[in-house]
mmCIF file of C-alpha atoms and ligand atoms in Angstrom:
data_model
loop_
_atom_site.group_PDB
_atom_site.id
_atom_site.type_symbol
_atom_site.label_atom_id
_atom_site.label_comp_id
_atom_site.label_asym_id
_atom_site.label_seq_id
_atom_site.Cartn_x
_atom_site.Cartn_y
_atom_site.Cartn_z
ATOM 1 C CA MET A 1 83.728 152.782 39.057
ATOM 2 C CA GLY A 2 82.888 154.035 35.639
ATOM 3 C CA PHE A 3 79.311 155.678 35.435
ATOM 4 C CA THR A 4 78.493 153.167 32.953
ATOM 5 C CA GLU A 5 79.774 150.096 34.409
ATOM 6 C CA GLN A 6 77.138 151.254 37.465
ATOM 7 C CA ILE A 7 73.767 151.269 36.263
ATOM 8 C CA GLU A 8 72.950 147.760 35.758
ATOM 9 C CA PRO A 9 73.706 146.920 39.463
ATOM 10 C CA SER A 10 72.371 149.199 40.887
ATOM 11 C CA LYS A 11 69.416 148.278 38.739
ATOM 12 C CA GLN A 12 69.581 145.388 40.365
ATOM 13 C CA ALA A 13 69.489 146.225 43.803
ATOM 14 C CA ALA A 14 66.247 147.861 42.436
ATOM 15 C CA LEU A 15 64.506 145.258 41.145
ATOM 16 C CA ALA A 16 65.487 142.646 44.091
ATOM 17 C CA GLU A 17 64.155 145.739 46.486
ATOM 18 C CA ILE A 18 60.838 145.626 44.564
ATOM 19 C CA GLY A 19 60.470 142.105 43.766
ATOM 20 C CA ALA A 20 60.683 141.625 48.186
ATOM 21 C CA ALA A 21 58.549 143.744 48.447
ATOM 22 C CA SER A 22 55.305 142.399 50.972
ATOM 23 C CA GLU A 23 52.725 144.765 51.051
ATOM 24 C CA LEU A 24 52.113 148.819 49.164
ATOM 25 C CA ALA A 25 53.550 150.876 52.010
ATOM 26 C CA GLY A 26 56.302 149.038 51.695
ATOM 27 C CA LEU A 27 56.637 149.361 47.944
ATOM 28 C CA GLU A 28 56.145 152.851 47.877
ATOM 29 C CA GLN A 29 58.733 153.438 50.140
ATOM 30 C CA THR A 30 61.311 151.794 48.053
ATOM 31 C CA LYS A 31 60.061 153.373 44.595
ATOM 32 C CA GLY A 32 60.927 156.961 46.343
ATOM 33 C CA LYS A 33 64.151 155.016 48.289
ATOM 34 C CA TRP A 34 65.263 154.404 43.638
ATOM 35 C CA ILE A 35 63.438 156.792 41.575
ATOM 36 C CA GLY A 36 62.154 159.362 43.770
ATOM 37 C CA PRO A 37 63.710 162.776 43.803
ATOM 38 C CA GLN A 38 66.097 161.946 46.450
ATOM 39 C CA GLY A 39 66.719 158.442 44.868
ATOM 40 C CA GLN A 40 69.645 156.958 44.638
ATOM 41 C CA PHE A 41 68.973 155.972 40.717
ATOM 42 C CA THR A 42 67.693 159.413 40.364
ATOM 43 C CA ALA A 43 71.475 160.462 41.608
ATOM 44 C CA LEU A 44 72.989 158.055 39.163
ATOM 45 C CA MET A 45 71.054 159.922 36.311
ATOM 46 C CA LYS A 46 72.433 163.617 37.609
ATOM 47 C CA GLN A 47 75.532 162.119 37.266
ATOM 48 C CA MET A 48 75.010 162.104 33.260
ATOM 49 C CA GLY A 49 75.456 165.863 33.380
ATOM 50 C CA SER A 50 79.449 165.174 33.554
ATOM 51 C CA LEU A 51 79.590 163.025 31.036
ATOM 52 C CA SER A 52 81.034 164.092 27.629
ATOM 53 C CA LYS A 53 79.367 164.873 24.763
ATOM 54 C CA GLU A 54 80.775 161.794 23.332
ATOM 55 C CA GLU A 55 79.812 158.939 26.183
ATOM 56 C CA ARG A 56 76.169 160.679 26.910
ATOM 57 C CA PRO A 57 74.223 159.047 23.782
ATOM 58 C CA ALA A 58 75.507 155.898 24.331
ATOM 59 C CA ALA A 59 74.705 156.123 28.087
ATOM 60 C CA GLY A 60 71.571 157.983 28.491
ATOM 61 C CA ARG A 61 69.833 154.956 26.244
ATOM 62 C CA LEU A 62 71.759 152.176 28.701
ATOM 63 C CA ILE A 63 70.489 154.200 31.571
ATOM 64 C CA ASN A 64 66.852 154.845 29.804
ATOM 65 C CA GLN A 65 66.237 151.827 29.503
ATOM 66 C CA ALA A 66 66.976 150.442 32.946
ATOM 67 C CA LYS A 67 64.759 152.875 34.154
ATOM 68 C CA VAL A 68 61.600 152.081 31.929
ATOM 69 C CA GLU A 69 62.014 148.404 34.004
ATOM 70 C CA ILE A 70 61.957 150.047 36.814
ATOM 71 C CA GLU A 71 58.568 151.654 36.614
ATOM 72 C CA ALA A 72 57.881 148.768 34.932
ATOM 73 C CA ALA A 73 58.938 146.394 37.738
ATOM 74 C CA LEU A 74 57.166 148.368 40.307
ATOM 75 C CA ALA A 75 53.235 148.590 37.915
ATOM 76 C CA ALA A 76 53.872 144.846 37.924
ATOM 77 C CA ARG A 77 54.048 144.499 41.426
ATOM 78 C CA ARG A 78 51.484 147.119 42.704
ATOM 79 C CA ALA A 79 48.893 145.317 40.347
ATOM 80 C CA ASP A 80 50.260 141.952 42.699
ATOM 81 C CA LEU A 81 49.533 143.435 46.080
ATOM 82 C CA GLU A 82 46.430 145.540 45.030
ATOM 83 C CA LEU A 83 44.970 141.719 44.489
ATOM 84 C CA LYS A 84 46.619 140.227 47.535
ATOM 85 C CA ALA A 85 44.962 143.282 49.020
ATOM 86 C CA ALA A 86 41.506 142.552 47.843
ATOM 87 C CA LEU A 87 41.334 139.115 48.180
ATOM 88 C CA PRO A 88 39.582 137.636 51.837
ATOM 89 C CA LYS A 89 42.314 137.122 54.511
ATOM 90 C CA GLU A 90 40.569 133.680 55.310
ATOM 91 C CA PRO A 91 39.996 130.997 53.005
ATOM 92 C CA THR A 92 36.809 130.648 52.105
ATOM 93 C CA ASP A 93 34.447 127.992 53.782
ATOM 94 C CA PHE A 94 32.065 126.621 50.240
ATOM 95 C CA THR A 95 30.150 124.547 53.222
ATOM 96 C CA LEU A 96 28.584 127.485 54.814
ATOM 97 C CA PRO A 97 24.559 128.061 54.362
ATOM 98 C CA GLY A 98 23.778 131.186 51.921
ATOM 99 C CA ARG A 99 21.908 134.103 52.279
ATOM 100 C CA ILE A 100 18.312 133.737 52.669
ATOM 101 C CA ARG A 101 16.372 135.339 49.462
ATOM 102 C CA PRO A 102 13.116 135.758 51.092
ATOM 103 C CA LEU A 103 10.417 134.257 48.828
ATOM 104 C CA GLY A 104 7.794 136.355 48.048
ATOM 105 C CA ARG A 105 3.880 134.308 48.802
ATOM 106 C CA LEU A 106 0.372 134.480 46.782
ATOM 107 C CA HIS A 107 -1.972 136.897 48.515
ATOM 108 C CA PRO A 108 -5.043 135.116 51.176
ATOM 109 C CA LEU A 109 -7.504 136.726 48.483
ATOM 110 C CA THR A 110 -5.631 135.333 45.166
ATOM 111 C CA GLN A 111 -5.098 131.858 46.977
ATOM 112 C CA VAL A 112 -8.575 131.617 48.090
ATOM 113 C CA THR A 113 -9.701 132.826 44.291
ATOM 114 C CA GLU A 114 -7.252 130.518 41.984
ATOM 115 C CA ASP A 115 -8.898 127.293 44.807
ATOM 116 C CA ILE A 116 -12.407 128.361 43.427
ATOM 117 C CA VAL A 117 -11.021 128.714 40.233
ATOM 118 C CA ARG A 118 -9.250 125.701 39.937
ATOM 119 C CA SER A 119 -12.572 122.916 41.368
ATOM 120 C CA PHE A 120 -14.509 125.455 39.004
ATOM 121 C CA ARG A 121 -12.692 123.999 36.141
ATOM 122 C CA LYS A 122 -13.488 120.273 37.237
ATOM 123 C CA ILE A 123 -16.055 120.618 36.391
ATOM 124 C CA GLY A 124 -15.947 122.203 32.998
ATOM 125 C CA PHE A 125 -16.007 126.111 33.649
ATOM 126 C CA VAL A 126 -13.964 128.955 32.275
ATOM 127 C CA VAL A 127 -12.453 131.825 33.395
ATOM 128 C CA ALA A 128 -14.143 134.871 31.628
ATOM 129 C CA ASP A 129 -13.054 138.224 32.370
ATOM 130 C CA GLY A 130 -14.954 142.092 31.779
ATOM 131 C CA PRO A 131 -14.141 145.777 32.778
ATOM 132 C CA GLU A 132 -14.364 147.380 36.110
ATOM 133 C CA VAL A 133 -15.535 150.506 34.923
ATOM 134 C CA GLU A 134 -18.662 149.847 33.336
ATOM 135 C CA ASP A 135 -21.686 151.929 32.734
ATOM 136 C CA ASP A 136 -25.514 151.297 34.017
ATOM 137 C CA TYR A 137 -26.326 149.038 30.896
ATOM 138 C CA HIS A 138 -24.245 146.508 31.365
ATOM 139 C CA CYS A 139 -24.418 146.748 35.876
ATOM 140 C CA PHE A 140 -27.628 147.246 36.145
ATOM 141 C CA ASP A 141 -30.394 148.093 33.328
ATOM 142 C CA ALA A 142 -29.396 144.838 31.141
ATOM 143 C CA LEU A 143 -29.534 142.289 34.927
ATOM 144 C CA ASN A 144 -33.471 143.443 35.082
ATOM 145 C CA THR A 145 -32.508 146.733 37.365
ATOM 146 C CA PRO A 146 -34.173 149.812 35.496
ATOM 147 C CA ALA A 147 -32.927 153.611 37.805
ATOM 148 C CA ASP A 148 -35.860 153.822 39.203
ATOM 149 C CA HIS A 149 -35.863 149.639 40.482
ATOM 150 C CA PRO A 150 -35.293 149.877 44.751
ATOM 151 C CA ALA A 151 -32.586 147.387 44.536
ATOM 152 C CA ARG A 152 -30.059 150.434 43.033
ATOM 153 C CA ASP A 153 -29.982 151.342 46.414
ATOM 154 C CA SER A 154 -28.699 148.888 48.262
ATOM 155 C CA GLN A 155 -25.705 149.137 45.607
ATOM 156 C CA ASP A 156 -24.801 152.752 47.064
ATOM 157 C CA THR A 157 -22.641 153.017 43.307
ATOM 158 C CA PHE A 158 -18.999 155.181 42.596
ATOM 159 C CA TYR A 159 -20.426 157.235 39.012
ATOM 160 C CA LEU A 160 -17.159 159.101 36.708
ATOM 161 C CA ASP A 161 -18.329 161.705 35.079
ATOM 162 C CA SER A 162 -21.552 162.571 35.613
ATOM 163 C CA PRO A 163 -22.511 163.318 31.178
ATOM 164 C CA SER A 164 -20.186 159.532 30.251
ATOM 165 C CA ARG A 165 -22.692 157.535 33.754
ATOM 166 C CA LEU A 166 -19.864 155.660 33.341
ATOM 167 C CA LEU A 167 -19.271 153.824 36.801
ATOM 168 C CA LEU A 168 -17.456 150.978 39.074
ATOM 169 C CA ARG A 169 -19.228 147.419 38.778
ATOM 170 C CA THR A 170 -20.600 147.255 42.176
ATOM 171 C CA HIS A 171 -20.602 143.250 40.859
ATOM 172 C CA THR A 172 -19.472 140.900 38.357
ATOM 173 C CA SER A 173 -22.781 140.467 37.381
ATOM 174 C CA SER A 174 -22.612 143.370 34.770
ATOM 175 C CA VAL A 175 -19.968 140.224 32.620
ATOM 176 C CA GLN A 176 -22.692 137.815 33.002
ATOM 177 C CA ILE A 177 -23.993 140.608 30.380
ATOM 178 C CA ARG A 178 -21.044 141.065 28.719
ATOM 179 C CA VAL A 179 -19.833 137.185 27.896
ATOM 180 C CA MET A 180 -23.910 136.469 27.013
ATOM 181 C CA LYS A 181 -23.783 139.403 24.817
ATOM 182 C CA GLN A 182 -20.630 137.819 22.825
ATOM 183 C CA GLN A 183 -21.382 134.250 22.178
ATOM 184 C CA PRO A 184 -23.856 131.938 21.821
ATOM 185 C CA PRO A 185 -24.958 129.576 24.093
ATOM 186 C CA PRO A 186 -24.538 126.819 25.772
ATOM 187 C CA VAL A 187 -22.078 129.003 28.293
ATOM 188 C CA ARG A 188 -20.222 127.890 31.708
ATOM 189 C CA ILE A 189 -18.401 130.793 32.525
ATOM 190 C CA ILE A 190 -16.919 132.135 36.526
ATOM 191 C CA VAL A 191 -15.363 135.527 36.723
ATOM 192 C CA PRO A 192 -13.026 136.779 39.667
ATOM 193 C CA GLY A 193 -12.785 140.589 40.404
ATOM 194 C CA ARG A 194 -12.423 143.330 41.816
ATOM 195 C CA VAL A 195 -15.984 145.293 42.615
ATOM 196 C CA TYR A 196 -16.526 148.937 44.093
ATOM 197 C CA ARG A 197 -19.396 150.329 46.247
ATOM 198 C CA ARG A 198 -19.786 153.113 48.262
ATOM 199 C CA ASP A 199 -19.646 151.978 51.971
ATOM 200 C CA ASN A 200 -17.344 152.984 54.912
ATOM 201 C CA ALA A 201 -14.902 150.491 56.100
ATOM 202 C CA ASP A 202 -15.453 148.782 58.812
ATOM 203 C CA ALA A 203 -14.589 145.423 60.025
ATOM 204 C CA THR A 204 -16.806 143.605 57.237
ATOM 205 C CA HIS A 205 -17.429 146.327 54.652
ATOM 206 C CA ASN A 206 -14.974 148.577 52.329
ATOM 207 C CA PRO A 207 -15.165 150.524 49.076
ATOM 208 C CA THR A 208 -13.528 147.813 47.004
ATOM 209 C CA PHE A 209 -13.747 143.958 48.162
ATOM 210 C CA HIS A 210 -13.631 140.770 45.180
ATOM 211 C CA GLN A 211 -16.166 138.496 44.236
ATOM 212 C CA ILE A 212 -16.728 135.885 42.273
ATOM 213 C CA GLU A 213 -19.574 135.356 39.655
ATOM 214 C CA GLY A 214 -20.641 132.389 37.942
ATOM 215 C CA LEU A 215 -23.061 131.800 34.730
ATOM 216 C CA TYR A 216 -24.570 128.341 33.552
ATOM 217 C CA VAL A 217 -26.666 128.141 30.419
ATOM 218 C CA ASP A 218 -28.251 125.336 28.545
ATOM 219 C CA LYS A 219 -30.920 123.878 27.934
ATOM 220 C CA GLY A 220 -32.813 121.294 30.954
ATOM 221 C CA VAL A 221 -30.333 123.410 33.854
ATOM 222 C CA THR A 222 -32.496 123.184 37.230
ATOM 223 C CA VAL A 223 -31.928 124.465 40.636
ATOM 224 C CA GLY A 224 -30.391 121.451 41.662
ATOM 225 C CA ASP A 225 -28.102 121.849 39.418
ATOM 226 C CA LEU A 226 -27.298 124.832 41.285
ATOM 227 C CA LYS A 227 -27.427 123.066 44.656
ATOM 228 C CA GLY A 228 -24.683 120.541 43.722
ATOM 229 C CA THR A 229 -22.853 122.857 42.001
ATOM 230 C CA VAL A 230 -22.100 125.374 44.990
ATOM 231 C CA GLU A 231 -22.105 122.176 47.255
ATOM 232 C CA PHE A 232 -19.230 120.761 45.428
ATOM 233 C CA VAL A 233 -17.193 123.684 45.064
ATOM 234 C CA PHE A 234 -17.579 124.316 48.747
ATOM 235 C CA ARG A 235 -16.907 121.241 50.336
ATOM 236 C CA GLU A 236 -13.873 121.247 47.607
ATOM 237 C CA LEU A 237 -12.919 124.541 49.442
ATOM 238 C CA MET A 238 -13.801 124.255 52.858
ATOM 239 C CA GLY A 239 -14.164 120.786 53.721
ATOM 240 C CA GLU A 240 -16.452 117.823 54.036
ATOM 241 C CA ASP A 241 -18.622 118.667 56.654
ATOM 242 C CA VAL A 242 -19.688 121.673 55.172
ATOM 243 C CA LYS A 243 -23.722 122.309 55.218
ATOM 244 C CA ILE A 244 -25.073 124.684 52.232
ATOM 245 C CA ARG A 245 -28.763 125.665 52.431
ATOM 246 C CA PHE A 246 -31.076 127.427 49.966
ATOM 247 C CA ARG A 247 -33.539 130.726 50.956
ATOM 248 C CA PRO A 248 -36.024 133.063 49.006
ATOM 249 C CA HIS A 249 -34.568 136.031 48.315
ATOM 250 C CA TYR A 250 -35.020 138.870 45.958
ATOM 251 C CA PHE A 251 -32.490 139.223 42.975
ATOM 252 C CA SER A 252 -33.414 141.296 39.544
ATOM 253 C CA TYR A 253 -31.939 139.199 36.940
ATOM 254 C CA THR A 254 -33.070 135.518 38.902
ATOM 255 C CA GLU A 255 -36.027 133.904 39.588
ATOM 256 C CA PRO A 256 -36.801 132.174 42.102
ATOM 257 C CA SER A 257 -34.103 133.454 44.081
ATOM 258 C CA PHE A 258 -32.190 132.576 46.927
ATOM 259 C CA GLU A 259 -29.475 133.493 49.844
ATOM 260 C CA ILE A 260 -26.863 130.392 50.289
ATOM 261 C CA ASP A 261 -26.787 129.884 53.723
ATOM 262 C CA PHE A 262 -23.087 127.847 54.823
ATOM 263 C CA SER A 263 -22.793 126.015 57.343
ATOM 264 C CA ASN A 264 -19.975 124.377 58.979
ATOM 265 C CA ALA A 265 -17.601 123.562 62.368
ATOM 266 C CA LEU A 266 -15.971 127.743 62.100
ATOM 267 C CA VAL A 267 -19.234 128.650 61.842
ATOM 268 C CA LYS A 268 -20.241 127.088 64.733
ATOM 269 C CA LYS A 269 -17.164 127.888 66.598
ATOM 270 C CA MET A 270 -18.555 131.819 65.947
ATOM 271 C CA GLY A 271 -22.227 131.041 67.445
ATOM 272 C CA LYS A 272 -24.252 130.454 64.862
ATOM 273 C CA ASP A 273 -25.802 127.999 62.981
ATOM 274 C CA TRP A 274 -25.536 129.596 59.221
ATOM 275 C CA LEU A 275 -23.926 131.854 57.604
ATOM 276 C CA GLU A 276 -25.282 134.201 53.963
ATOM 277 C CA ILE A 277 -22.729 133.644 51.670
ATOM 278 C CA ALA A 278 -23.874 133.788 48.505
ATOM 279 C CA GLY A 279 -26.650 135.104 46.093
ATOM 280 C CA CYS A 280 -27.840 133.157 43.538
ATOM 281 C CA GLY A 281 -30.804 131.928 41.685
ATOM 282 C CA MET A 282 -32.573 131.143 37.995
ATOM 283 C CA VAL A 283 -31.374 132.905 35.371
ATOM 284 C CA HIS A 284 -34.469 135.383 34.378
ATOM 285 C CA PRO A 285 -36.184 134.866 31.107
ATOM 286 C CA GLN A 286 -36.383 138.718 30.638
ATOM 287 C CA VAL A 287 -32.325 138.646 31.792
ATOM 288 C CA PHE A 288 -32.038 135.721 28.440
ATOM 289 C CA GLU A 289 -34.169 139.122 26.120
ATOM 290 C CA ASN A 290 -32.022 141.456 27.083
ATOM 291 C CA VAL A 291 -28.648 139.321 25.258
ATOM 292 C CA GLY A 292 -30.880 138.043 22.386
ATOM 293 C CA TYR A 293 -31.200 134.112 24.357
ATOM 294 C CA ASP A 294 -34.530 132.876 23.600
ATOM 295 C CA PRO A 295 -35.978 131.915 27.265
ATOM 296 C CA GLU A 296 -38.124 129.529 25.395
ATOM 297 C CA VAL A 297 -35.230 127.174 24.584
ATOM 298 C CA TRP A 298 -32.430 128.327 27.057
ATOM 299 C CA THR A 299 -32.246 127.636 30.772
ATOM 300 C CA GLY A 300 -29.388 128.516 33.420
ATOM 301 C CA TRP A 301 -28.473 129.975 37.091
ATOM 302 C CA ALA A 302 -25.980 131.755 38.031
ATOM 303 C CA PHE A 303 -24.129 133.236 41.647
ATOM 304 C CA GLY A 304 -21.668 135.975 43.288
ATOM 305 C CA PHE A 305 -20.096 135.356 46.005
ATOM 306 C CA GLY A 306 -18.073 137.658 47.734
ATOM 307 C CA ILE A 307 -14.570 135.997 48.148
ATOM 308 C CA GLU A 308 -12.887 137.939 51.283
ATOM 309 C CA ARG A 309 -16.336 136.435 53.067
ATOM 310 C CA ILE A 310 -14.921 133.007 52.024
ATOM 311 C CA ALA A 311 -11.160 134.155 52.998
ATOM 312 C CA MET A 312 -11.711 135.298 56.423
ATOM 313 C CA LEU A 313 -14.363 132.510 56.680
ATOM 314 C CA ARG A 314 -11.480 130.061 55.742
ATOM 315 C CA TYR A 315 -8.781 131.387 57.985
ATOM 316 C CA GLY A 316 -10.848 132.513 60.698
ATOM 317 C CA ILE A 317 -9.421 136.459 60.017
ATOM 318 C CA ASN A 318 -12.449 138.631 62.014
ATOM 319 C CA ASP A 319 -11.929 141.874 60.005
ATOM 320 C CA ILE A 320 -11.768 142.728 56.091
ATOM 321 C CA ARG A 321 -9.332 145.340 56.497
ATOM 322 C CA LEU A 322 -6.603 143.069 56.982
ATOM 323 C CA PHE A 323 -6.635 141.622 53.219
ATOM 324 C CA TYR A 324 -5.206 145.789 52.123
ATOM 325 C CA GLU A 325 -3.020 146.866 54.148
ATOM 326 C CA ASN A 326 -1.004 144.435 53.202
ATOM 327 C CA ASP A 327 1.175 144.449 56.925
ATOM 328 C CA LEU A 328 3.538 141.463 56.256
ATOM 329 C CA ARG A 329 3.269 140.163 59.692
ATOM 330 C CA PHE A 330 0.397 138.963 57.929
ATOM 331 C CA LEU A 331 0.302 138.193 54.663
ATOM 332 C CA LYS A 332 3.696 135.781 55.888
ATOM 333 C CA GLN A 333 0.678 133.952 57.970
ATOM 334 C CA PHE A 334 -0.493 132.392 54.289
HETATM 335 N N1 DAH B 401 -25.030 140.909 42.368
HETATM 336 C C1 DAH B 401 -24.879 139.855 43.829
HETATM 337 C C2 DAH B 401 -24.849 140.470 44.859
HETATM 338 O O1 DAH B 401 -23.390 141.727 43.766
HETATM 339 C C3 DAH B 401 -24.335 138.829 43.635
HETATM 340 C C4 DAH B 401 -25.805 137.996 43.308
HETATM 341 C C5 DAH B 401 -26.528 137.396 43.296
HETATM 342 C C6 DAH B 401 -24.612 137.165 41.953
HETATM 343 C C7 DAH B 401 -27.452 136.643 42.239
HETATM 344 C C8 DAH B 401 -26.102 136.348 41.005
HETATM 345 C C9 DAH B 401 -26.679 136.222 41.262
HETATM 346 O O2 DAH B 401 -25.190 136.001 39.221
HETATM 347 O O3 DAH B 401 -27.574 134.988 40.683
HETATM 348 O O4 DAH B 401 -24.787 140.669 46.121
#
């Protein structure tokens, strides 16, 4: 057989073997067998040297074309086999359950705060906000607590740089002043927020915790309004068996002032009759003077309580530090 007659059958044989290769390793062998250094097609190409000058151009074109075809077939087959190797061996079962993606949830303190806010919204209160970095004026002076006032000792304060006298607010009552300075009466706000005190952490104390402040200013506001409101909110929050008691107390920004005692089945279970839970009172006329409200015209009440305290009571938690450790075993329970 002449040289050119061998090209086509050789190519056809190579293409047939390439098409029949069923895995990548076998395909590599087929490639070596035909166009590797010792390959059959390579051997054919080497015979070109023995052709006459006249035969060579046409034969060269033919054999190169054939080689291009073989290489293209190899590449196409390799792509097919690679894809096949990447596909799952077993058919996919679309009825299998999906992977569980754990969803986050709200921190118990956030849940309690949202519940309290929701109850107050029902009776027309709106949420107000103020800075955690405060000054003496809003945190103390305007609340009728001058520097030499003994009440300042009971709330040991974190001060920032001493020339500025900036501090971390010890209570959310500072926001009462900010809101009243900013708007004319009437006022109906609640202020959930973080507060700071120089306390050592133990089961019932932490250097930072949360409060909710409430302030209601209008004409003819009474202690009865205050008690009714507090009772409404605590019943919504903790159940119908809740009892509330007001005990006379002292705060510099309210007169008269009270502590609110709370009782329900849970408190009884703790072996107590009452648990003190909040401070409150009728807004002191001097505070109204300080913010530019006429105390002859306007009356109001205010209260403040700790959110952790409520959450601990509600969920039966006995150590306040659990709220800040972010242990998932704790958080997952709420
Ligand atoms: N600021 C008080 C505290 O941190 C709580 C408080 C008492 C807030 C009486 C008030 C109030 O608005 O009228 O313990």
